[in-house]
XYZ file of C-alpha atoms in Angstrom:
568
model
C 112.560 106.774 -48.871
C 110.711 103.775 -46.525
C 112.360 102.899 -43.340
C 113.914 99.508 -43.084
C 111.010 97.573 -41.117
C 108.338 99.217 -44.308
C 111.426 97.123 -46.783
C 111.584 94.112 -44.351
C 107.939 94.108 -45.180
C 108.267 94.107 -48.787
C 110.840 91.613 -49.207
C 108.710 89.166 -47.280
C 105.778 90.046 -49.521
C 107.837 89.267 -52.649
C 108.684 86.176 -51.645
C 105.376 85.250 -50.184
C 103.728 86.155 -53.747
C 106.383 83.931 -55.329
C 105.965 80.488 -53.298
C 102.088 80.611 -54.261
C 102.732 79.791 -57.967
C 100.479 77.132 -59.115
C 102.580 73.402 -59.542
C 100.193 70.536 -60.916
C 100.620 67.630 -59.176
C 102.144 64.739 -61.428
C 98.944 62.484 -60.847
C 101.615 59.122 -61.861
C 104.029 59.243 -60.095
C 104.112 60.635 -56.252
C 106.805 63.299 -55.057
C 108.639 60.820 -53.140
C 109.639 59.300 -56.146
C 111.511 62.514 -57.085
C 112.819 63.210 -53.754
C 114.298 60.471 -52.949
C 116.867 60.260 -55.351
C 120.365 61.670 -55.596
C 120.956 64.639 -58.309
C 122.964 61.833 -60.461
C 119.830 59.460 -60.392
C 117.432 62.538 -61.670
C 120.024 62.727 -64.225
C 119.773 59.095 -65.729
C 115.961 58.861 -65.530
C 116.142 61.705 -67.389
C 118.418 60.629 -69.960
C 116.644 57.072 -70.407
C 113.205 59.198 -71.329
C 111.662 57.195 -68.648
C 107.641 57.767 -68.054
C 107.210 60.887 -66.233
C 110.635 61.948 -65.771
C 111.082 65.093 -67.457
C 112.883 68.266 -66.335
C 109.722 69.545 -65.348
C 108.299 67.115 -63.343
C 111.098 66.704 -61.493
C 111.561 70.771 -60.565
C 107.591 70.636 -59.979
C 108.223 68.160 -57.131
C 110.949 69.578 -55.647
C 109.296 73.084 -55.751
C 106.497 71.994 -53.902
C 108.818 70.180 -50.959
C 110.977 73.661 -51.340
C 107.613 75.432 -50.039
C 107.564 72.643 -47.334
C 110.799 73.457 -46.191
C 110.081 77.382 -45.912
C 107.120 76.523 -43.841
C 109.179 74.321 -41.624
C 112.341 76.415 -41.351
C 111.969 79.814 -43.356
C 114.766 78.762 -45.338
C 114.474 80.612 -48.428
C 115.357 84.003 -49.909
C 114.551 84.478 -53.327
C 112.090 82.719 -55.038
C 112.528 81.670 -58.538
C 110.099 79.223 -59.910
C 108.302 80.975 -62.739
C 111.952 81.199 -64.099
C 113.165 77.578 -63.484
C 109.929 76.157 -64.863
C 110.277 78.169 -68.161
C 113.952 77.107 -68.173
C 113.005 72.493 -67.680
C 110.415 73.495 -70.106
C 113.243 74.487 -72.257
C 115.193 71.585 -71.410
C 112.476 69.129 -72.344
C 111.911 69.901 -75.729
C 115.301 70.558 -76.959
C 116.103 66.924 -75.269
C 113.042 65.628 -77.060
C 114.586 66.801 -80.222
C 117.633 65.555 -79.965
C 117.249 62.427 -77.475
C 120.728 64.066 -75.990
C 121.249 66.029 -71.962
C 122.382 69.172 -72.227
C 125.377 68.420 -69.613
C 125.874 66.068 -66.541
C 123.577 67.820 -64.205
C 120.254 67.782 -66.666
C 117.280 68.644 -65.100
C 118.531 68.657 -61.762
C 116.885 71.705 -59.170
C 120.000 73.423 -58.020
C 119.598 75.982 -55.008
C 122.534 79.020 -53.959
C 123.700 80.500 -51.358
C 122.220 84.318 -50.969
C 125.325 85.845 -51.869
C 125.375 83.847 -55.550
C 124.152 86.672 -58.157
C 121.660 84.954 -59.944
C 119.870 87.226 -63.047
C 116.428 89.543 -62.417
C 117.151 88.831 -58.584
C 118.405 90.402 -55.590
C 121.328 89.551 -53.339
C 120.573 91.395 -50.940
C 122.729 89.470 -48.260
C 119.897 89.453 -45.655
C 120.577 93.688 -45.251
C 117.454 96.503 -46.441
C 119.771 98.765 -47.864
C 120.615 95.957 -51.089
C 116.776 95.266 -51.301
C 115.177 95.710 -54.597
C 118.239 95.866 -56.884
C 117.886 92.790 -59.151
C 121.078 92.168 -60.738
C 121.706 92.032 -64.728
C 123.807 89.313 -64.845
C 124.704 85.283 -62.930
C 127.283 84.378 -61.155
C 129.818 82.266 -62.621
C 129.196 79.251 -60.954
C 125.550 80.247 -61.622
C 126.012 80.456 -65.624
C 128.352 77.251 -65.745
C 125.243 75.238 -63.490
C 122.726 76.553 -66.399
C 125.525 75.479 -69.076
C 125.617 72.169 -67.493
C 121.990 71.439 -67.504
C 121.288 72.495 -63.953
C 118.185 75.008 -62.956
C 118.725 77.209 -60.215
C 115.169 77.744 -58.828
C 115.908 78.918 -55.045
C 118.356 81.488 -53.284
C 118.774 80.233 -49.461
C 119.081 82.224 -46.104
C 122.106 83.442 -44.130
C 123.123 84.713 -40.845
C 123.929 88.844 -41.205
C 127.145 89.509 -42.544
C 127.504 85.722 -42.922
C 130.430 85.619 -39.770
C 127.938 83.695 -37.105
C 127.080 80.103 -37.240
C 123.676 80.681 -36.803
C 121.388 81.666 -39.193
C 119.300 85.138 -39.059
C 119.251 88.421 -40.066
C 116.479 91.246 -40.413
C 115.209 90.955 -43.588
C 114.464 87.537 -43.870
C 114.217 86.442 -40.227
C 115.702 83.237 -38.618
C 116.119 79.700 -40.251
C 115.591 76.940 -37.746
C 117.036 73.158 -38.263
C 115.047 70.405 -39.710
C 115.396 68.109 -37.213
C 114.516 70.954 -34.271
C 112.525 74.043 -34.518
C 114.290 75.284 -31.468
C 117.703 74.797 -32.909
C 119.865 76.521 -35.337
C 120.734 74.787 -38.471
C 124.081 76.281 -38.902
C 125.202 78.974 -40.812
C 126.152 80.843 -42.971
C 125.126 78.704 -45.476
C 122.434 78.137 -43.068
C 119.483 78.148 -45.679
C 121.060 75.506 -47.391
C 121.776 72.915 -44.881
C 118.124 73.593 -43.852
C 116.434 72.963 -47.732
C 118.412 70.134 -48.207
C 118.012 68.378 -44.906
C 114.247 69.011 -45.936
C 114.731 67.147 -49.473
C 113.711 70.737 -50.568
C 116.641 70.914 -53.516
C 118.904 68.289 -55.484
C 122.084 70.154 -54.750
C 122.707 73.322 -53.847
C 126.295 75.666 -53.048
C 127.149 77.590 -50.601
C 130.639 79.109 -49.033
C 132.964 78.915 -46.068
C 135.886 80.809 -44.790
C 135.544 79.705 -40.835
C 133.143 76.484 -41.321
C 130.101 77.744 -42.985
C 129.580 74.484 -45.632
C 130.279 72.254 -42.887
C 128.514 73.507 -39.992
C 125.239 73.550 -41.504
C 125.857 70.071 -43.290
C 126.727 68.229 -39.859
C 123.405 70.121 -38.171
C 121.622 69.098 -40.751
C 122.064 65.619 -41.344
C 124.023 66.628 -45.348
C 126.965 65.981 -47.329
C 129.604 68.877 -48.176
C 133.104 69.828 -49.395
C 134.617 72.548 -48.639
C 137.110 72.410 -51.489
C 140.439 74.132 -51.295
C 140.929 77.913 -52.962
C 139.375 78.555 -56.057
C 138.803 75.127 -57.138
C 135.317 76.055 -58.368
C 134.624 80.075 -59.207
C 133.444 82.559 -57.088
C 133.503 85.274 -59.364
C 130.039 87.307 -59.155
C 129.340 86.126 -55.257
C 128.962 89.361 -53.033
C 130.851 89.349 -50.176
C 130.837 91.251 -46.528
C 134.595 91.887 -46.570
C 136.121 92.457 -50.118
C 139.669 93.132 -49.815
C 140.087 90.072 -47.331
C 141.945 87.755 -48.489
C 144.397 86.525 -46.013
C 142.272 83.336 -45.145
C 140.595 82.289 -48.168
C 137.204 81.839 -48.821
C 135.594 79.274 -50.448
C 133.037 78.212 -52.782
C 131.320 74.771 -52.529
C 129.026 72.308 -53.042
C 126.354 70.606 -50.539
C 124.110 67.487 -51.020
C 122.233 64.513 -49.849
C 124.959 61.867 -50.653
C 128.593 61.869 -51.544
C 128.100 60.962 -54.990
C 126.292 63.968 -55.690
C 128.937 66.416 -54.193
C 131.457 64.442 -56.404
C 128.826 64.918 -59.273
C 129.023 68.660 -58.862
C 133.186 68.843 -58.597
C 133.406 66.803 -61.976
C 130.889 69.245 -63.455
C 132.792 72.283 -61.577
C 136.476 72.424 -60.823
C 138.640 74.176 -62.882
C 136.286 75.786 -64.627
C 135.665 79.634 -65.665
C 134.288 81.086 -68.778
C 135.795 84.663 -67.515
C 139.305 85.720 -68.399
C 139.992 87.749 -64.706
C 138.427 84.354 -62.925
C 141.657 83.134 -61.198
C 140.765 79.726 -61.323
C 143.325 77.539 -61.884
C 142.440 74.955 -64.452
C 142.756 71.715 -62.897
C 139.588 69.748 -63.825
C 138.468 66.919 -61.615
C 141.113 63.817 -61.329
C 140.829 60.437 -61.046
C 141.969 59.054 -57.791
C 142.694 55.151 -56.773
C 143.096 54.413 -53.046
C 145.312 52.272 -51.703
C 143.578 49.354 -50.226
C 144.629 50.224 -46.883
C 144.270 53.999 -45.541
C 145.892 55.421 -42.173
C 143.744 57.871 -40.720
C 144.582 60.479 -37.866
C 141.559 61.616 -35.831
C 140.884 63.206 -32.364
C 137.370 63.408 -30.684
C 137.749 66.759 -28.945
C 140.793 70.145 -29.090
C 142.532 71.851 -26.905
C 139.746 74.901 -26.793
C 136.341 73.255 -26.266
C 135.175 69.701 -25.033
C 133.249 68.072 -27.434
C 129.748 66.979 -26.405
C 129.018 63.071 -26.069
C 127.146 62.642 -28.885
C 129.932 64.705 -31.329
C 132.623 62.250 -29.561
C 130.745 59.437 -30.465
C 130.145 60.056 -34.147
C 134.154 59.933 -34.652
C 134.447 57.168 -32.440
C 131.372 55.704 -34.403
C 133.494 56.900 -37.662
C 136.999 55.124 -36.491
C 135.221 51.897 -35.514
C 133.875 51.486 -38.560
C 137.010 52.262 -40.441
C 139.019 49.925 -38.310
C 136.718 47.053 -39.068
C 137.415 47.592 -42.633
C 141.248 46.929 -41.912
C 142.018 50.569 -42.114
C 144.183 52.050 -39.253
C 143.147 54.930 -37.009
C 145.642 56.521 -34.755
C 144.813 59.584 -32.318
C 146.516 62.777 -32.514
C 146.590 66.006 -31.291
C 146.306 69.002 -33.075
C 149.369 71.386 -32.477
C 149.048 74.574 -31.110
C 145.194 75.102 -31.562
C 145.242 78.508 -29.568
C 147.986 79.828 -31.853
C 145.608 79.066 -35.088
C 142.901 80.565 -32.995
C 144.354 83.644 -31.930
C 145.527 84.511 -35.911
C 142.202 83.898 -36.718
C 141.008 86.435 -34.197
C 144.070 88.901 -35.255
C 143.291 88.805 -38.852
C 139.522 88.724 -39.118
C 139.206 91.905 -36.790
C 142.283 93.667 -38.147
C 140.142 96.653 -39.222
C 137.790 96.758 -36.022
C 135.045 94.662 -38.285
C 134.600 97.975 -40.014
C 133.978 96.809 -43.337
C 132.398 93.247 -42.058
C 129.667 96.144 -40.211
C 128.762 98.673 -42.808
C 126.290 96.887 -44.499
C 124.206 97.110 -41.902
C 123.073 100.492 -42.180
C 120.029 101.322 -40.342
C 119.184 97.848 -40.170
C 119.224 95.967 -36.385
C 122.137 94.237 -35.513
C 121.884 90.573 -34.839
C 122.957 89.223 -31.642
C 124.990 86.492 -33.011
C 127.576 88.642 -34.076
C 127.745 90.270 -30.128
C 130.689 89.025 -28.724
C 132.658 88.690 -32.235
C 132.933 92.399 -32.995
C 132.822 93.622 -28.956
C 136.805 93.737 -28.581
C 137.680 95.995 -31.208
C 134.780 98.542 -29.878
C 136.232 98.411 -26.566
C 139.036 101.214 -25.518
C 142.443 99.180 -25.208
C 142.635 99.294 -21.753
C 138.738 98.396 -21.327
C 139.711 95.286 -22.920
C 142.483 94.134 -21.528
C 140.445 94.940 -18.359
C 138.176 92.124 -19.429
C 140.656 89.711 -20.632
C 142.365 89.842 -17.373
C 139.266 89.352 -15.086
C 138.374 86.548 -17.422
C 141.691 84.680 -16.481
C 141.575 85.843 -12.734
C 137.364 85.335 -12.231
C 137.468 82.185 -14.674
C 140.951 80.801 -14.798
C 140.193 81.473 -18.290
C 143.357 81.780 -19.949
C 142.387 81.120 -24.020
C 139.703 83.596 -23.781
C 141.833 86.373 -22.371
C 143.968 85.830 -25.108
C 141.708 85.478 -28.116
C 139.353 88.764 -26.525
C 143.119 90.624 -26.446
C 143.821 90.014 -29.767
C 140.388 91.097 -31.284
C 141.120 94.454 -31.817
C 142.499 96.543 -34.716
C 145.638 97.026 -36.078
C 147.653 98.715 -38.215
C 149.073 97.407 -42.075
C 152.748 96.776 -40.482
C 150.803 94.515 -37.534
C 148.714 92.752 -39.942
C 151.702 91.620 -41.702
C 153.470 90.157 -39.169
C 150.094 88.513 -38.298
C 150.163 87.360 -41.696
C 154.120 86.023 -41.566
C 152.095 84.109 -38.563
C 149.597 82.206 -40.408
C 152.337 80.647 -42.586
C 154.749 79.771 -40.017
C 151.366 77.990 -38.108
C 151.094 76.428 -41.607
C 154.560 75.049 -41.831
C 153.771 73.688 -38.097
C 150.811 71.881 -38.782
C 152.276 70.151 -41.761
C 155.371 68.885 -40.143
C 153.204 67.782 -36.975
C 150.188 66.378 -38.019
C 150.749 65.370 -42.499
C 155.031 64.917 -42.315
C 155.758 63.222 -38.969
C 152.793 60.648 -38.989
C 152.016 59.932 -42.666
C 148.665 60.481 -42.711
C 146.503 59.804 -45.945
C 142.966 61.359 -44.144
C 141.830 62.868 -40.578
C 138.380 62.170 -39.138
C 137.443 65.032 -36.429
C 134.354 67.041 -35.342
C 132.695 69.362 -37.089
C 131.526 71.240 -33.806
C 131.937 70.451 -30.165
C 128.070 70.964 -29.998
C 125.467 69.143 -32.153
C 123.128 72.350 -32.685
C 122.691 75.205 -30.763
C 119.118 77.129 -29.233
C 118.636 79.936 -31.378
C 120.305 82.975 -29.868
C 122.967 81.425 -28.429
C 126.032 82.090 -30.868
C 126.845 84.924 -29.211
C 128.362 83.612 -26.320
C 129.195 80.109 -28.696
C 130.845 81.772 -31.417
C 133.968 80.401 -30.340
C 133.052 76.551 -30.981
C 133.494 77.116 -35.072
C 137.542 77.170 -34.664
C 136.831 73.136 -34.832
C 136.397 74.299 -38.156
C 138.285 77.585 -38.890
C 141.860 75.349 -38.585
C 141.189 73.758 -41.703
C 140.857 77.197 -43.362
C 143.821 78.713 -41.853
C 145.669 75.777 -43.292
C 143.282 75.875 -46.680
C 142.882 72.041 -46.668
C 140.124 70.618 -48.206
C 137.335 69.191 -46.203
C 134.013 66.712 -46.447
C 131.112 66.475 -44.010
C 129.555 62.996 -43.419
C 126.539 62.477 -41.591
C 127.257 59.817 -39.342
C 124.509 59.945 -36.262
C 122.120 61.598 -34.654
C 121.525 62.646 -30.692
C 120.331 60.433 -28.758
C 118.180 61.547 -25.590
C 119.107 58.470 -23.316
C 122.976 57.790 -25.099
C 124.287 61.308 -24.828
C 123.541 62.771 -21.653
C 126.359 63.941 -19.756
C 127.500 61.803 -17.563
C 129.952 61.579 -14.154
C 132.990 60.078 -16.199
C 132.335 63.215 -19.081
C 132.551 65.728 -16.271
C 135.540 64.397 -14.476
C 137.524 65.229 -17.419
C 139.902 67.445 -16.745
C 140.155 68.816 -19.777
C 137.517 71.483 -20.366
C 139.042 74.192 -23.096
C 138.107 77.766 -22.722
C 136.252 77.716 -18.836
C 133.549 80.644 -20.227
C 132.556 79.048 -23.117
C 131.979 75.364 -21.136
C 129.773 77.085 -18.831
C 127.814 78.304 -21.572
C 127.556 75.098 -22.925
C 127.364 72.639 -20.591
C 126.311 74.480 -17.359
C 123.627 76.348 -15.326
C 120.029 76.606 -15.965
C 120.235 77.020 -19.259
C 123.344 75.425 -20.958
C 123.281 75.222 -25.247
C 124.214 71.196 -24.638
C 120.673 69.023 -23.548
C 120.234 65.772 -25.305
C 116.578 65.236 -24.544
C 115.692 68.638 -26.065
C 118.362 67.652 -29.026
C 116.583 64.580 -29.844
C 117.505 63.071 -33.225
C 119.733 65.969 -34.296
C 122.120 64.762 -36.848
C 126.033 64.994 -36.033
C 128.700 64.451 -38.790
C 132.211 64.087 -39.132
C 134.596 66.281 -41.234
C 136.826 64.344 -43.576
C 140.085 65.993 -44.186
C 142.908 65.685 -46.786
C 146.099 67.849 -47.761
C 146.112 70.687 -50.311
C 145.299 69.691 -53.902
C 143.862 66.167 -52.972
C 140.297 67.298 -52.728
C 139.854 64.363 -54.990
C 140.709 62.251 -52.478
C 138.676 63.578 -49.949
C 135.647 62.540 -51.940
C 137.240 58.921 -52.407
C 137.481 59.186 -48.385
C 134.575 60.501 -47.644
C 132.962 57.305 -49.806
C 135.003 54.853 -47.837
C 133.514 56.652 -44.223
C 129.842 56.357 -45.785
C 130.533 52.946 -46.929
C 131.979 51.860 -43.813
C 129.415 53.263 -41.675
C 126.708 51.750 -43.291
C 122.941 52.455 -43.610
C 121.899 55.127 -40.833
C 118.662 57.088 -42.048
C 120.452 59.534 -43.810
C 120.208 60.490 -47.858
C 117.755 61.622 -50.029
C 114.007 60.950 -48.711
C 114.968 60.915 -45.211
C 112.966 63.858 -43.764
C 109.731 63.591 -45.389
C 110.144 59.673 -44.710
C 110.915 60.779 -40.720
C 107.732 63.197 -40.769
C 105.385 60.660 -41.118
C 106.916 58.314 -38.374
């Protein structure tokens, strides 16, 4: 039986043997062309038989800027091309027979997530011990892509055990951001945001139960949804926590411009060819907006202070809006430790037990450090800690979120559970009931990016997006700026707030030698907005999510963007 490091070593072969497939250059028409249009664009050229767009010319050029992108960031996992080109082949004659697309996403190079089982490859999550066990059979999402015309070609990278927000494990090493070599590009659908942000795939889909569509998608200058529960399937996705279901995960899609995430819904929702699939089957629905749109939004939350730069973008975001005639009203969001600390009380109810035996034998990656260090600790240890954090720091929100990570039993879990609904009922009558609200505009994270290694102390900033999963609403990202090294230094006035959020995790951000926050070294990092609507009106978070874009205007983001950028 080989050690892990003699698998690591394999794996990496594999997919090094895979990316050196031979793609002939289409000696017409130049890659650009291909990349730098939406998935719905590849889709008409396609249809209209135009010279030089066929299913294979297109996956040829987006092949070549996927093996781009893995040189640049290390993005990828499994390497299908052999496969995908067999499959547009396919698609090419059978449309030249017929003069008719298969289904709305023809043609178009569609990358997953790691944990999407796609046929004859692993998922091996990032961990040795599922190495070399090629499953028999897709995904459901996987097979309805295929049945829509789509060909998956690529399997993207994730952080280990896909609970950090950055993006490495042992197996396939560390995926960096686009934009910055030294910075993360999100996670856990870290691979993604990273490919895409590279114009390295059409659309891809990834998942998120604490942030991890959106996260990557603001670092990496992208579009998302994170739709609510079980809109689209996520039957045949592995998972690091079966069983857990008392804050739902989600499957999603992520792209280079809204109309290709609502592209993929239409195609998508409410859809399952599987009778134990608990989808419910609500297919895509047409939404008209009124005119005029009342938006709630805040720039930073109780827990964290958001960087300059992240406060701009939804200022950015609400000036724009405003100028449109739309109104824009501040809020605050109720009780954000409360949502935080159930979080915390659910996600670590079994000590991270489950969440941690994957690893095996494997090292353990120090994002997930400080995440899964309560529950290890004896009880008294750790209220030891909590308490010198409040007396040493004046740290009150991390002594109570390090107290409540720790295990419990089923009758505690419960009650925690009886707590995540009453927070729901809160939220609704605070934020949707008593201000009549048709959208909210907020950050995504209170920090742009982070250096790589530097989640563990961080891990804390992604309850910016973990609310809108303990409440299940859906969400968009929206690119809407990117750092700038002279704009969003801290200044004076940015200090003398005196609102700060959790003392140890501003110091780690924003302080010492060393802090995660520098604007010169963050240099043109993108920095988006997430877009937020009520239950069931995912729908109308796309037809939001337009209106932002629109509004905002033309801002170097979309398809063509980063190879466009490299050679400026």
């Amino acid at each position: 039986m080989p050690g892990w490091k003699q698998i690591v070593r394999e794996k990496r072969a594999e997919r090094s043997a895979r990316l050196e497939v031979t793609l002939a250059p289409n000696l017409k028409i130049a890659d650009e062309a291909y990349l730098s249009e939406t998935a719905s664009q590849i889709v008409q050229h396609i249809q209209r038989a135009e010279p030089g767009w066929t299913a294979e010319t297109v996956l040829d050029a987006y092949a070549r800027r996927a093996i781009r992108a893995q040189e640049a960031t290390n993005c990828l996992t499994e390497v299908m091309f052999l496969d995908a080109l067999e499959e547009a082949r396919s698609l090419d004659r059978e449309f030249a027979r017929t003069h008719t697309i298969k289904g709305p996403l023809h043609g178009v190079p569609i990358s997953f997530k790691d944990l999407y089982a796609v046929k004859r490859y692993d998922t091996s999550l990032g961990f040795t011990k599922y190495c070399q066990t090629p499953l028999t059979e897709d995904a459901e999402l996987v097979a309805q892509v295929r049945a829509a015309g789509g060909i998956p070609f690529v399997k993207t990278n994730i952080p280990q055990t896909m609970m950090a927000w950055e993006c490495a494990n042992p197996v396939f090493g560390t995926t960096t951001n686009p934009w910055s070599a030294n910075h993360t590009c999100g996670g856990s659908s870290g691979g993604e945001g990273a490919l895409l942000g590279c114009d390295g795939s059409a659309l891809g889909f990834g998942s998120d139960i604490g942030g991890s569509l959106r996260i990557p998608a603001s670092f990496c200058g992208i579009y998302s949804l994170k739709p609510g529960h079980s809109r689209m399937s996520g039957d045949g996705t592995k998972s690091c926590d079966p069983g857990f279901e008392a804050i739902n995960d989600c499957k999603g899609p992520m792209g280079r411009s809204v109309g290709d995430i609502e592209l993929a819904c239409r195609a998508l929702f409410g859809k399952s060819g599987r009778s134990h699939d608990w989808v419910p089957p609500v297919p895509y629905r047409e939404i008209a907006l009124a005119p005029k749109l009342k938006f709630g939004y805040f720039k930073s939350d109780p827990l964290m202070r958001a960087s300059p730069v992240v406060q701009r973008a939804v200022q950015e975001s609400v000036d724009a809006l405003r100028k449109q005639g739309h109104d824009c009203v501040e809020f605050v969001v109720p009780d954000m430790l409360e949502m935080a600390r159930i979080f915390v009380a659910l996600t670590s109810a079994d000590k991270h037990q489950t969440l941690l035996s994957h690893i095996g034998p494997d090292d353990k990656d120090s994002a997930l450090f400080l995440m899964t260090l309560g529950p290890r600790l004896p009880g008294f240890i750790r209220n030891l800690v909590a308490f010198g954090a409040r007396v040493a720091l004046g740290d009150p929100i991390f002594e109570k979120l390090f107290t409540n990570s720790r295990g419990r039993s089923v009758k505690e879990y419960w009650a925690e559970a009886v707590k995540l609904k009453e927070y729901n009922e809160l939220f609704f009558k605070e934020v949707w009931d008593k201000n009549g609200f048709d959208g909210l505009v907020c950050p995504v994270n209170a920090l742009p990016s982070i250096p790589h290694g530097t989640c563990a102390d961080l891990a804390p900033l992604a309850f910016a997006t973990a609310l809108f999963n303990i409440v299940d609403h859906p969400v968009g990202v929206v690119p809407v700026t990117r750092v700038d090294k002279d704009r969003d230094v801290l200044t004076d006035d940015w200090r003398a707030s005196s609102v700060k959020g959790s003392p140890f995790v501003y110091g780690k951000a924003y302080e010492g030698k060393k802090p995660a926050y520098d604007a010169v070294a963050m240099h043109g990092i993108p920095v988006g907005v997430q877009i937020v609507g009520k239950p069931w009106e995912d729908e109308k978070v796309i037809e939001m999510m337009k209106v932002v874009d629109e509004a905002l205007g033309t801002r170097g983001f979309g398809p063509g963007t980063w190879g466009a950028r490299q050679t400026t």
